[in-house]
Amino acid sequence: MIATTAFIKLARAQASAFGQPDLPIAVIPHPLGTRSRAEVRELAEKHVADIVALVCQAGAK
Amino acid sequence: MSVSQKDRSGLVEVVDDIEAINALYRERQWGDGLPVIPPTRERVERMLAGTQRAHDEVVAEVAPGFGVATVQQIAVNAVLAGCEASHMPVLIAAVEAISAPEFNLQAVSTTTNAATAWVIVNGPVAQKLGMNSGLNCLGQGNWANATIGRAVHLIMQNIGHALPGEMDRATQGQPGKFTFCCSENEAASPWMPLHVERGFKSEQSTVTVVGASGTLNMLCHEKDAMDLLRVIADSMIYPASNDYWCGGAPWLVLGPEHADILHLAGLSKADVKALLWEKTKMQASRRSIKDLARTRDARSAELGEIGLDTLLPISPTPDEIGILVAGGPGTHSVYVPTFGNTRSVTRVIEL
């Protein structure tokens, strides 16, 4: 799961609601809605490796 | 499951003292900030007498926490809100409606927008329950309007886990998040009631839920229908609207006097929607640069290339503008903008 800083509480509660309280959450700076597509792409490219590692780590458990 | 979520259902033994019980509700965030009626076994039993549905029947799983709304859990929240047993069928239909996928409760409850569920009751049950569809119908003072709307919001919070500041991320919220409920003034409306417009029989009763962002009062003394529509349309247009962002489904509560002016000019409800849809088109450049970029992302498939001069419709189709006739004497109507990415849902009340 990926959430911006403003939505960490929601992300954590949502994960719990679906029975995955320990789900790793990748946190990115808020807000996302006012970033341009290019900025979002840049952000995604910068962090994609970390997020993939997070998912793989969760999957390996 | 977190402790706070685990503690949100089941039996709790407490001292029989209303202040102590309300203190417990405050501590555990089981209320809405106003005093509640303690849902004792006896009160919940009396509430359950208002429905023939099985107590353990699952009505819906309520987003965003997807708590299970059984008939009994609905009754518990009905007691908390001060409802009467006769309100139960309305509440069950309302829970079915907010849980329909097109209402998008997941987003309505968790968005930073002020959106919440506006509950509209149509049909004979509204009169039977003594609901207010006239003067001050969106205000205080009517027991059924106030407590039914309150119970729906307590259900969204206590069963759906949309706790303010937690999963409910509303930046400011709105007073309608305490209660937001009325019926249609069918007797004073020159047109067919909302539920009949949606294919139900006039003798049926229904609940309609709208993902409403708030209310804007519109005063207009005009007697000419086209000029009245021009002013209403101008009032519906604002650049920071969620409806223009993604193509929404905004609502109007037309006062009976305004509705009569439109009707006497020969306009049907569909005509009014079509005219408003044309007149509410907004030049795309009125949105901020960032928000116009979001509109392009959301609406290019619907509208094609969106330039600064593109006229943005408020909703994808004219019929998605909702119209309710309610209120008493006076030259006022109310604009109800919505979250945008939500559609109103109507469900039959099974009596």
mmCIF file of C-alpha atoms in Angstrom:
data_model
loop_
_atom_site.group_PDB
_atom_site.id
_atom_site.type_symbol
_atom_site.label_atom_id
_atom_site.label_comp_id
_atom_site.label_asym_id
_atom_site.label_seq_id
_atom_site.Cartn_x
_atom_site.Cartn_y
_atom_site.Cartn_z
ATOM 1 C CA MET A 1 0.000 0.000 0.000
ATOM 2 C CA ILE A 2 1.172 3.498 -0.815
ATOM 3 C CA ALA A 3 -0.151 6.506 1.124
ATOM 4 C CA THR A 4 0.743 10.156 1.462
ATOM 5 C CA THR A 5 1.726 11.472 4.888
ATOM 6 C CA ALA A 6 -1.782 12.895 5.478
ATOM 7 C CA PHE A 7 -3.376 9.486 4.941
ATOM 8 C CA ILE A 8 -1.152 7.229 7.082
ATOM 9 C CA LYS A 9 -3.863 6.765 9.736
ATOM 10 C CA LEU A 10 -6.412 5.884 7.076
ATOM 11 C CA ALA A 11 -3.997 3.473 5.389
ATOM 12 C CA ARG A 12 -3.201 1.729 8.662
ATOM 13 C CA ALA A 13 -6.873 1.458 9.650
ATOM 14 C CA GLN A 14 -7.806 0.277 6.159
ATOM 15 C CA ALA A 15 -5.160 -2.438 6.279
ATOM 16 C CA SER A 16 -6.484 -3.549 9.674
ATOM 17 C CA ALA A 17 -10.056 -3.573 8.357
ATOM 18 C CA PHE A 18 -8.971 -6.034 5.685
ATOM 19 C CA GLY A 19 -7.223 -8.234 8.271
ATOM 20 C CA GLN A 20 -3.687 -7.133 7.384
ATOM 21 C CA PRO A 21 -2.621 -4.958 10.332
ATOM 22 C CA ASP A 22 1.075 -5.497 9.619
ATOM 23 C CA LEU A 23 0.891 -4.646 5.928
ATOM 24 C CA PRO A 24 3.915 -2.529 4.986
ATOM 25 C CA ILE A 25 2.918 0.963 3.884
ATOM 26 C CA ALA A 26 5.115 3.097 1.662
ATOM 27 C CA VAL A 27 4.681 6.727 2.681
ATOM 28 C CA ILE A 28 5.173 9.593 0.236
ATOM 29 C CA PRO A 29 4.918 13.347 0.881
ATOM 30 C CA HIS A 30 1.452 14.930 0.849
ATOM 31 C CA PRO A 31 -0.226 16.223 -1.283
ATOM 32 C CA LEU A 32 -0.316 14.091 -4.383
ATOM 33 C CA GLY A 33 -3.339 15.720 -6.023
ATOM 34 C CA THR A 34 -1.590 18.973 -6.852
ATOM 35 C CA ARG A 35 1.485 17.394 -8.443
ATOM 36 C CA SER A 36 1.766 17.279 -12.205
ATOM 37 C CA ARG A 37 1.894 13.948 -14.004
ATOM 38 C CA ALA A 38 5.605 14.531 -14.651
ATOM 39 C CA GLU A 39 6.242 15.151 -10.945
ATOM 40 C CA VAL A 40 4.294 12.015 -10.001
ATOM 41 C CA ARG A 41 6.282 10.012 -12.539
ATOM 42 C CA GLU A 42 9.541 11.392 -11.156
ATOM 43 C CA LEU A 43 8.452 10.496 -7.622
ATOM 44 C CA ALA A 44 7.423 6.995 -8.737
ATOM 45 C CA GLU A 45 10.714 6.369 -10.538
ATOM 46 C CA LYS A 46 12.685 7.581 -7.540
ATOM 47 C CA HIS A 47 10.934 5.230 -5.110
ATOM 48 C CA VAL A 48 9.842 2.243 -7.192
ATOM 49 C CA ALA A 49 12.763 0.067 -6.132
ATOM 50 C CA ASP A 50 12.084 0.704 -2.433
ATOM 51 C CA ILE A 51 8.395 -0.063 -2.880
ATOM 52 C CA VAL A 52 9.096 -3.292 -4.782
ATOM 53 C CA ALA A 53 11.475 -4.323 -1.997
ATOM 54 C CA LEU A 54 8.757 -3.571 0.560
ATOM 55 C CA VAL A 55 6.204 -5.700 -1.302
ATOM 56 C CA CYS A 56 8.666 -8.570 -1.754
ATOM 57 C CA GLN A 57 9.594 -8.404 1.905
ATOM 58 C CA ALA A 58 5.915 -8.600 2.866
ATOM 59 C CA GLY A 59 5.322 -11.466 0.434
ATOM 60 C CA ALA A 60 8.269 -13.436 1.825
ATOM 61 C CA LYS A 61 6.787 -13.431 5.352
ATOM 62 C CA MET B 1 -7.797 -5.472 14.294
ATOM 63 C CA SER B 2 -6.845 -2.536 16.470
ATOM 64 C CA VAL B 3 -8.119 -2.312 20.031
ATOM 65 C CA SER B 4 -10.370 0.602 19.163
ATOM 66 C CA GLN B 5 -12.022 -1.377 16.372
ATOM 67 C CA LYS B 6 -12.386 -4.515 18.488
ATOM 68 C CA ASP B 7 -14.080 -2.512 21.199
ATOM 69 C CA ARG B 8 -16.706 -1.171 18.850
ATOM 70 C CA SER B 9 -19.214 -3.968 19.305
ATOM 71 C CA GLY B 10 -20.479 -6.339 21.967
ATOM 72 C CA LEU B 11 -21.900 -6.005 25.417
ATOM 73 C CA VAL B 12 -20.393 -3.734 28.026
ATOM 74 C CA GLU B 13 -21.460 -3.698 31.663
ATOM 75 C CA VAL B 14 -21.664 -0.183 33.066
ATOM 76 C CA VAL B 15 -23.176 1.667 35.985
ATOM 77 C CA ASP B 16 -26.755 2.719 35.290
ATOM 78 C CA ASP B 17 -25.942 6.405 35.150
ATOM 79 C CA ILE B 18 -26.465 8.452 32.020
ATOM 80 C CA GLU B 19 -23.522 10.748 32.662
ATOM 81 C CA ALA B 20 -21.147 7.834 33.300
ATOM 82 C CA ILE B 21 -22.400 6.077 30.179
ATOM 83 C CA ASN B 22 -21.938 9.181 28.071
ATOM 84 C CA ALA B 23 -18.439 9.613 29.499
ATOM 85 C CA LEU B 24 -17.666 6.057 28.347
ATOM 86 C CA TYR B 25 -19.017 6.882 24.894
ATOM 87 C CA ARG B 26 -16.809 9.956 24.737
ATOM 88 C CA GLU B 27 -13.755 7.973 25.822
ATOM 89 C CA ARG B 28 -14.316 5.213 23.264
ATOM 90 C CA GLN B 29 -15.425 7.510 20.440
ATOM 91 C CA TRP B 30 -18.750 5.701 20.076
ATOM 92 C CA GLY B 31 -20.714 8.909 19.697
ATOM 93 C CA ASP B 32 -20.804 12.021 17.550
ATOM 94 C CA GLY B 33 -20.009 14.576 20.243
ATOM 95 C CA LEU B 34 -23.602 14.999 21.390
ATOM 96 C CA PRO B 35 -25.164 13.053 24.280
ATOM 97 C CA VAL B 36 -26.535 9.645 23.321
ATOM 98 C CA ILE B 37 -29.344 7.429 24.569
ATOM 99 C CA PRO B 38 -27.706 4.345 26.185
ATOM 100 C CA PRO B 39 -28.501 1.301 24.043
ATOM 101 C CA THR B 40 -29.476 -1.088 26.802
ATOM 102 C CA ARG B 41 -30.701 -4.585 25.925
ATOM 103 C CA GLU B 42 -34.264 -3.480 26.623
ATOM 104 C CA ARG B 43 -34.078 -0.412 24.381
ATOM 105 C CA VAL B 44 -32.430 -2.356 21.553
ATOM 106 C CA GLU B 45 -35.147 -5.046 21.845
ATOM 107 C CA ARG B 46 -37.839 -2.375 21.589
ATOM 108 C CA MET B 47 -36.083 -0.876 18.563
ATOM 109 C CA LEU B 48 -35.897 -4.290 16.894
ATOM 110 C CA ALA B 49 -39.680 -4.578 17.185
ATOM 111 C CA GLY B 50 -39.804 -1.965 14.417
ATOM 112 C CA THR B 51 -38.669 -4.473 11.788
ATOM 113 C CA GLN B 52 -39.605 -7.987 10.818
ATOM 114 C CA ARG B 53 -36.107 -8.700 9.555
ATOM 115 C CA ALA B 54 -34.051 -11.261 11.513
ATOM 116 C CA HIS B 55 -31.879 -9.586 14.127
ATOM 117 C CA ASP B 56 -28.710 -11.253 12.901
ATOM 118 C CA GLU B 57 -29.415 -10.629 9.206
ATOM 119 C CA VAL B 58 -26.507 -8.875 7.512
ATOM 120 C CA VAL B 59 -27.791 -5.774 5.719
ATOM 121 C CA ALA B 60 -24.402 -4.648 4.390
ATOM 122 C CA GLU B 61 -20.718 -4.334 5.094
ATOM 123 C CA VAL B 62 -20.131 -0.650 5.642
ATOM 124 C CA ALA B 63 -17.043 1.046 4.162
ATOM 125 C CA PRO B 64 -14.371 2.118 4.843
ATOM 126 C CA GLY B 65 -13.812 -0.338 7.721
ATOM 127 C CA PHE B 66 -16.301 -2.845 6.277
ATOM 128 C CA GLY B 67 -17.904 -3.511 9.619
ATOM 129 C CA VAL B 68 -20.886 -5.822 9.400
ATOM 130 C CA ALA B 69 -24.192 -3.984 9.695
ATOM 131 C CA THR B 70 -26.611 -6.531 11.069
ATOM 132 C CA VAL B 71 -30.171 -5.483 11.789
ATOM 133 C CA GLN B 72 -29.245 -5.519 15.486
ATOM 134 C CA GLN B 73 -26.205 -3.284 15.006
ATOM 135 C CA ILE B 74 -28.386 -0.841 13.104
ATOM 136 C CA ALA B 75 -30.869 -0.928 16.009
ATOM 137 C CA VAL B 76 -28.097 -0.153 18.515
ATOM 138 C CA ASN B 77 -27.146 2.972 16.586
ATOM 139 C CA ALA B 78 -30.812 3.888 16.171
ATOM 140 C CA VAL B 79 -31.179 3.862 19.954
ATOM 141 C CA LEU B 80 -28.039 5.959 20.373
ATOM 142 C CA ALA B 81 -29.444 8.540 17.957
ATOM 143 C CA GLY B 82 -32.824 8.740 19.680
ATOM 144 C CA CYS B 83 -34.828 7.013 16.932
ATOM 145 C CA GLU B 84 -38.193 5.385 17.393
ATOM 146 C CA ALA B 85 -38.818 1.748 16.438
ATOM 147 C CA SER B 86 -40.874 2.876 13.440
ATOM 148 C CA HIS B 87 -37.707 4.397 11.939
ATOM 149 C CA MET B 88 -35.994 1.008 11.606
ATOM 150 C CA PRO B 89 -37.204 0.178 8.065
ATOM 151 C CA VAL B 90 -35.954 3.586 6.868
ATOM 152 C CA LEU B 91 -32.561 2.991 8.450
ATOM 153 C CA ILE B 92 -32.235 -0.493 6.957
ATOM 154 C CA ALA B 93 -32.991 0.883 3.472
ATOM 155 C CA ALA B 94 -30.557 3.759 4.058
ATOM 156 C CA VAL B 95 -27.772 1.326 5.001
ATOM 157 C CA GLU B 96 -28.491 -0.660 1.830
ATOM 158 C CA ALA B 97 -28.328 2.583 -0.176
ATOM 159 C CA ILE B 98 -25.063 3.943 1.242
ATOM 160 C CA SER B 99 -23.479 0.538 0.674
ATOM 161 C CA ALA B 100 -24.341 0.370 -3.037
ATOM 162 C CA PRO B 101 -21.084 0.551 -5.056
ATOM 163 C CA GLU B 102 -22.148 3.612 -7.067
ATOM 164 C CA PHE B 103 -22.563 5.665 -3.876
ATOM 165 C CA ASN B 104 -18.842 5.112 -3.275
ATOM 166 C CA LEU B 105 -19.047 5.307 0.512
ATOM 167 C CA GLN B 106 -15.403 4.264 0.691
ATOM 168 C CA ALA B 107 -14.438 7.622 -0.807
ATOM 169 C CA VAL B 108 -17.299 9.686 0.643
ATOM 170 C CA SER B 109 -16.302 8.653 4.179
ATOM 171 C CA THR B 110 -12.532 8.998 3.799
ATOM 172 C CA THR B 111 -12.120 11.991 1.494
ATOM 173 C CA THR B 112 -10.696 15.327 2.641
ATOM 174 C CA ASN B 113 -13.873 16.819 1.076
ATOM 175 C CA ALA B 114 -16.735 17.632 3.455
ATOM 176 C CA ALA B 115 -18.981 15.060 1.750
ATOM 177 C CA THR B 116 -21.440 12.995 3.704
ATOM 178 C CA ALA B 117 -24.717 11.129 3.250
ATOM 179 C CA TRP B 118 -27.809 13.285 2.752
ATOM 180 C CA VAL B 119 -30.841 11.076 3.352
ATOM 181 C CA ILE B 120 -34.058 11.821 1.442
ATOM 182 C CA VAL B 121 -37.307 10.002 2.223
ATOM 183 C CA ASN B 122 -40.133 9.715 -0.312
ATOM 184 C CA GLY B 123 -43.552 8.105 -0.275
ATOM 185 C CA PRO B 124 -46.275 7.590 2.334
ATOM 186 C CA VAL B 125 -43.871 6.612 5.122
ATOM 187 C CA ALA B 126 -42.595 10.185 5.357
ATOM 188 C CA GLN B 127 -45.987 11.449 6.479
ATOM 189 C CA LYS B 128 -46.571 8.405 8.657
ATOM 190 C CA LEU B 129 -43.373 9.143 10.571
ATOM 191 C CA GLY B 130 -44.223 12.840 10.820
ATOM 192 C CA MET B 131 -41.197 13.880 8.799
ATOM 193 C CA ASN B 132 -40.701 17.503 7.825
ATOM 194 C CA SER B 133 -40.601 18.365 4.123
ATOM 195 C CA GLY B 134 -41.778 21.952 4.569
ATOM 196 C CA LEU B 135 -40.520 24.996 6.444
ATOM 197 C CA ASN B 136 -37.007 24.427 7.804
ATOM 198 C CA CYS B 137 -36.946 20.835 6.487
ATOM 199 C CA LEU B 138 -33.133 20.844 6.423
ATOM 200 C CA GLY B 139 -32.963 22.509 9.824
ATOM 201 C CA GLN B 140 -33.638 21.578 13.393
ATOM 202 C CA GLY B 141 -36.831 20.672 15.183
ATOM 203 C CA ASN B 142 -38.263 17.510 13.634
ATOM 204 C CA TRP B 143 -37.644 14.313 15.573
ATOM 205 C CA ALA B 144 -37.694 11.871 12.634
ATOM 206 C CA ASN B 145 -35.562 14.033 10.313
ATOM 207 C CA ALA B 146 -33.020 14.670 13.054
ATOM 208 C CA THR B 147 -32.704 11.194 14.511
ATOM 209 C CA ILE B 148 -32.823 9.203 11.256
ATOM 210 C CA GLY B 149 -30.067 11.363 9.781
ATOM 211 C CA ARG B 150 -28.104 11.109 13.011
ATOM 212 C CA ALA B 151 -28.439 7.328 13.145
ATOM 213 C CA VAL B 152 -27.144 6.957 9.577
ATOM 214 C CA HIS B 153 -24.076 9.005 10.503
ATOM 215 C CA LEU B 154 -23.497 7.006 13.683
ATOM 216 C CA ILE B 155 -23.715 3.827 11.583
ATOM 217 C CA MET B 156 -21.118 5.237 9.158
ATOM 218 C CA GLN B 157 -18.840 5.929 12.116
ATOM 219 C CA ASN B 158 -19.516 3.045 14.499
ATOM 220 C CA ILE B 159 -20.047 0.236 11.981
ATOM 221 C CA GLY B 160 -18.135 1.712 9.030
ATOM 222 C CA HIS B 161 -15.290 2.897 11.305
ATOM 223 C CA ALA B 162 -15.230 6.352 9.664
ATOM 224 C CA LEU B 163 -13.897 8.047 12.788
ATOM 225 C CA PRO B 164 -13.142 11.749 12.374
ATOM 226 C CA GLY B 165 -9.425 12.386 12.198
ATOM 227 C CA GLU B 166 -8.796 8.669 11.696
ATOM 228 C CA MET B 167 -10.332 7.064 8.592
ATOM 229 C CA ASP B 168 -12.588 10.067 8.046
ATOM 230 C CA ARG B 169 -10.065 12.537 6.663
ATOM 231 C CA ALA B 170 -12.401 15.534 6.101
ATOM 232 C CA THR B 171 -10.361 18.728 6.197
ATOM 233 C CA GLN B 172 -13.177 20.674 7.862
ATOM 234 C CA GLY B 173 -16.260 18.480 7.466
ATOM 235 C CA GLN B 174 -19.677 20.102 7.689
ATOM 236 C CA PRO B 175 -22.624 20.346 10.112
ATOM 237 C CA GLY B 176 -24.467 17.786 7.959
ATOM 238 C CA LYS B 177 -22.129 15.128 9.332
ATOM 239 C CA PHE B 178 -24.204 15.179 12.541
ATOM 240 C CA THR B 179 -27.475 14.713 10.680
ATOM 241 C CA PHE B 180 -28.707 15.503 7.150
ATOM 242 C CA CYS B 181 -32.169 14.193 6.376
ATOM 243 C CA CYS B 182 -35.479 15.405 5.001
ATOM 244 C CA SER B 183 -38.414 14.219 2.948
ATOM 245 C CA GLU B 184 -39.734 15.613 -0.326
ATOM 246 C CA ASN B 185 -42.661 18.018 -0.221
ATOM 247 C CA GLU B 186 -44.638 15.838 -2.613
ATOM 248 C CA ALA B 187 -47.918 17.659 -1.927
ATOM 249 C CA ALA B 188 -46.447 21.019 -2.916
ATOM 250 C CA SER B 189 -44.437 19.743 -5.871
ATOM 251 C CA PRO B 190 -45.845 20.401 -9.339
ATOM 252 C CA TRP B 191 -43.927 17.409 -10.674
ATOM 253 C CA MET B 192 -43.800 13.701 -9.983
ATOM 254 C CA PRO B 193 -41.936 12.834 -6.768
ATOM 255 C CA LEU B 194 -38.319 11.736 -6.878
ATOM 256 C CA HIS B 195 -39.074 8.052 -6.295
ATOM 257 C CA VAL B 196 -41.688 7.963 -9.074
ATOM 258 C CA GLU B 197 -39.202 9.688 -11.404
ATOM 259 C CA ARG B 198 -36.873 6.791 -10.579
ATOM 260 C CA GLY B 199 -39.386 4.110 -11.484
ATOM 261 C CA PHE B 200 -41.007 3.330 -8.140
ATOM 262 C CA LYS B 201 -44.748 3.450 -7.490
ATOM 263 C CA SER B 202 -46.150 6.480 -5.711
ATOM 264 C CA GLU B 203 -47.529 4.232 -2.946
ATOM 265 C CA GLN B 204 -44.056 2.803 -2.310
ATOM 266 C CA SER B 205 -41.688 4.525 0.090
ATOM 267 C CA THR B 206 -38.005 4.988 -0.603
ATOM 268 C CA VAL B 207 -34.772 6.309 0.765
ATOM 269 C CA THR B 208 -32.368 8.170 -1.509
ATOM 270 C CA VAL B 209 -28.828 8.959 -0.398
ATOM 271 C CA VAL B 210 -26.666 11.699 -1.907
ATOM 272 C CA GLY B 211 -22.924 12.250 -1.321
ATOM 273 C CA ALA B 212 -23.460 15.907 -0.409
ATOM 274 C CA SER B 213 -20.696 18.424 0.231
ATOM 275 C CA GLY B 214 -22.921 21.023 1.859
ATOM 276 C CA THR B 215 -25.770 23.419 1.210
ATOM 277 C CA LEU B 216 -25.836 26.852 -0.415
ATOM 278 C CA ASN B 217 -28.941 28.967 0.013
ATOM 279 C CA MET B 218 -30.165 30.749 -3.123
ATOM 280 C CA LEU B 219 -32.509 33.727 -2.769
ATOM 281 C CA CYS B 220 -34.263 34.799 -5.969
ATOM 282 C CA HIS B 221 -37.453 36.863 -6.230
ATOM 283 C CA GLU B 222 -37.648 36.467 -10.036
ATOM 284 C CA LYS B 223 -40.963 35.324 -11.515
ATOM 285 C CA ASP B 224 -39.641 34.742 -15.025
ATOM 286 C CA ALA B 225 -38.667 31.085 -15.357
ATOM 287 C CA MET B 226 -35.714 31.566 -17.680
ATOM 288 C CA ASP B 227 -34.223 34.350 -15.581
ATOM 289 C CA LEU B 228 -34.744 32.262 -12.431
ATOM 290 C CA LEU B 229 -32.920 29.358 -14.077
ATOM 291 C CA ARG B 230 -30.111 31.661 -15.189
ATOM 292 C CA VAL B 231 -29.565 32.840 -11.605
ATOM 293 C CA ILE B 232 -29.752 29.306 -10.159
ATOM 294 C CA ALA B 233 -27.278 28.074 -12.776
ATOM 295 C CA ASP B 234 -24.897 30.960 -12.054
ATOM 296 C CA SER B 235 -25.059 30.066 -8.366
ATOM 297 C CA MET B 236 -24.209 26.416 -9.110
ATOM 298 C CA ILE B 237 -21.015 27.378 -10.939
ATOM 299 C CA TYR B 238 -17.934 27.700 -8.778
ATOM 300 C CA PRO B 239 -14.376 26.947 -9.845
ATOM 301 C CA ALA B 240 -13.401 24.945 -6.752
ATOM 302 C CA SER B 241 -16.285 22.484 -7.210
ATOM 303 C CA ASN B 242 -15.682 18.733 -7.046
ATOM 304 C CA ASP B 243 -18.516 18.245 -9.539
ATOM 305 C CA TYR B 244 -16.557 20.009 -12.297
ATOM 306 C CA TRP B 245 -13.445 18.050 -11.384
ATOM 307 C CA CYS B 246 -14.730 14.644 -12.399
ATOM 308 C CA GLY B 247 -18.223 15.201 -13.776
ATOM 309 C CA GLY B 248 -20.492 14.918 -10.786
ATOM 310 C CA ALA B 249 -24.166 14.656 -9.980
ATOM 311 C CA PRO B 250 -25.119 17.812 -8.061
ATOM 312 C CA TRP B 251 -28.533 18.439 -6.503
ATOM 313 C CA LEU B 252 -31.047 21.215 -6.130
ATOM 314 C CA VAL B 253 -33.666 21.526 -3.438
ATOM 315 C CA LEU B 254 -36.183 23.743 -5.183
ATOM 316 C CA GLY B 255 -38.546 25.640 -2.939
ATOM 317 C CA PRO B 256 -42.167 25.035 -3.970
ATOM 318 C CA GLU B 257 -42.514 28.668 -5.127
ATOM 319 C CA HIS B 258 -39.549 28.337 -7.476
ATOM 320 C CA ALA B 259 -40.781 24.949 -8.696
ATOM 321 C CA ASP B 260 -44.208 26.440 -9.453
ATOM 322 C CA ILE B 261 -42.680 29.254 -11.534
ATOM 323 C CA LEU B 262 -40.793 26.709 -13.626
ATOM 324 C CA HIS B 263 -43.815 24.431 -13.949
ATOM 325 C CA LEU B 264 -46.159 27.276 -14.934
ATOM 326 C CA ALA B 265 -43.721 28.155 -17.717
ATOM 327 C CA GLY B 266 -44.382 24.678 -19.090
ATOM 328 C CA LEU B 267 -41.118 23.120 -17.966
ATOM 329 C CA SER B 268 -40.941 19.497 -16.852
ATOM 330 C CA LYS B 269 -38.283 18.337 -14.404
ATOM 331 C CA ALA B 270 -36.340 16.924 -17.353
ATOM 332 C CA ASP B 271 -36.580 20.298 -19.137
ATOM 333 C CA VAL B 272 -35.226 22.064 -16.062
ATOM 334 C CA LYS B 273 -32.324 19.613 -15.854
ATOM 335 C CA ALA B 274 -31.511 20.038 -19.548
ATOM 336 C CA LEU B 275 -31.572 23.846 -19.321
ATOM 337 C CA LEU B 276 -29.471 23.886 -16.151
ATOM 338 C CA TRP B 277 -26.971 21.490 -17.680
ATOM 339 C CA GLU B 278 -26.446 23.899 -20.575
ATOM 340 C CA LYS B 279 -26.384 27.017 -18.412
ATOM 341 C CA THR B 280 -23.939 25.587 -15.842
ATOM 342 C CA LYS B 281 -21.192 24.877 -18.352
ATOM 343 C CA MET B 282 -18.073 26.544 -16.980
ATOM 344 C CA GLN B 283 -15.051 27.739 -18.891
ATOM 345 C CA ALA B 284 -12.194 25.375 -17.994
ATOM 346 C CA SER B 285 -9.797 28.299 -17.394
ATOM 347 C CA ARG B 286 -11.805 29.260 -14.305
ATOM 348 C CA ARG B 287 -10.305 26.285 -12.504
ATOM 349 C CA SER B 288 -6.849 26.703 -10.998
ATOM 350 C CA ILE B 289 -4.024 25.445 -13.187
ATOM 351 C CA LYS B 290 -3.415 22.451 -10.913
ATOM 352 C CA ASP B 291 -7.102 21.628 -10.667
ATOM 353 C CA LEU B 292 -7.562 21.963 -14.403
ATOM 354 C CA ALA B 293 -4.807 19.359 -14.787
ATOM 355 C CA ARG B 294 -6.804 17.072 -12.487
ATOM 356 C CA THR B 295 -9.927 17.725 -14.539
ATOM 357 C CA ARG B 296 -8.016 16.794 -17.694
ATOM 358 C CA ASP B 297 -6.959 13.535 -16.046
ATOM 359 C CA ALA B 298 -10.483 12.772 -14.904
ATOM 360 C CA ARG B 299 -12.568 13.914 -17.882
ATOM 361 C CA SER B 300 -10.557 13.575 -21.098
ATOM 362 C CA ALA B 301 -12.247 10.279 -21.930
ATOM 363 C CA GLU B 302 -15.625 11.980 -21.516
ATOM 364 C CA LEU B 303 -14.891 15.364 -23.120
ATOM 365 C CA GLY B 304 -11.868 14.846 -25.364
ATOM 366 C CA GLU B 305 -9.047 17.371 -25.285
ATOM 367 C CA ILE B 306 -9.733 20.026 -22.646
ATOM 368 C CA GLY B 307 -8.366 23.470 -23.467
ATOM 369 C CA LEU B 308 -8.632 26.711 -21.514
ATOM 370 C CA ASP B 309 -11.759 27.639 -23.484
ATOM 371 C CA THR B 310 -13.469 24.270 -23.156
ATOM 372 C CA LEU B 311 -16.863 24.508 -21.527
ATOM 373 C CA LEU B 312 -17.023 21.914 -18.752
ATOM 374 C CA PRO B 313 -20.456 20.421 -18.023
ATOM 375 C CA ILE B 314 -21.184 20.053 -14.313
ATOM 376 C CA SER B 315 -22.270 16.417 -14.844
ATOM 377 C CA PRO B 316 -21.732 13.986 -17.718
ATOM 378 C CA THR B 317 -25.454 14.065 -18.606
ATOM 379 C CA PRO B 318 -28.351 16.444 -17.787
ATOM 380 C CA ASP B 319 -30.252 13.698 -15.993
ATOM 381 C CA GLU B 320 -27.476 13.395 -13.411
ATOM 382 C CA ILE B 321 -28.518 16.747 -11.952
ATOM 383 C CA GLY B 322 -30.858 15.802 -9.104
ATOM 384 C CA ILE B 323 -33.966 17.823 -8.260
ATOM 385 C CA LEU B 324 -35.976 17.635 -5.051
ATOM 386 C CA VAL B 325 -38.897 19.910 -4.219
ATOM 387 C CA ALA B 326 -38.871 20.720 -0.519
ATOM 388 C CA GLY B 327 -39.307 23.594 1.859
ATOM 389 C CA GLY B 328 -42.119 25.956 2.726
ATOM 390 C CA PRO B 329 -43.208 29.396 1.521
ATOM 391 C CA GLY B 330 -40.383 31.693 0.472
ATOM 392 C CA THR B 331 -38.299 32.540 -2.557
ATOM 393 C CA HIS B 332 -35.390 30.311 -1.620
ATOM 394 C CA SER B 333 -33.897 27.181 -3.096
ATOM 395 C CA VAL B 334 -30.790 25.277 -2.030
ATOM 396 C CA TYR B 335 -27.835 24.086 -4.064
ATOM 397 C CA VAL B 336 -26.262 20.825 -2.859
ATOM 398 C CA PRO B 337 -22.893 20.255 -4.532
ATOM 399 C CA THR B 338 -21.531 16.732 -4.208
ATOM 400 C CA PHE B 339 -18.268 14.868 -3.763
ATOM 401 C CA GLY B 340 -18.354 14.346 -7.534
ATOM 402 C CA ASN B 341 -17.221 10.749 -7.690
ATOM 403 C CA THR B 342 -20.480 9.476 -6.216
ATOM 404 C CA ARG B 343 -23.977 8.801 -7.480
ATOM 405 C CA SER B 344 -27.202 9.004 -5.525
ATOM 406 C CA VAL B 345 -28.870 5.696 -4.753
ATOM 407 C CA THR B 346 -32.558 4.973 -4.091
ATOM 408 C CA ARG B 347 -33.793 1.898 -2.212
ATOM 409 C CA VAL B 348 -37.291 0.755 -1.296
ATOM 410 C CA ILE B 349 -38.295 0.899 2.356
ATOM 411 C CA GLU B 350 -39.741 -2.505 3.194
ATOM 412 C CA LEU B 351 -42.428 -1.936 5.779
#
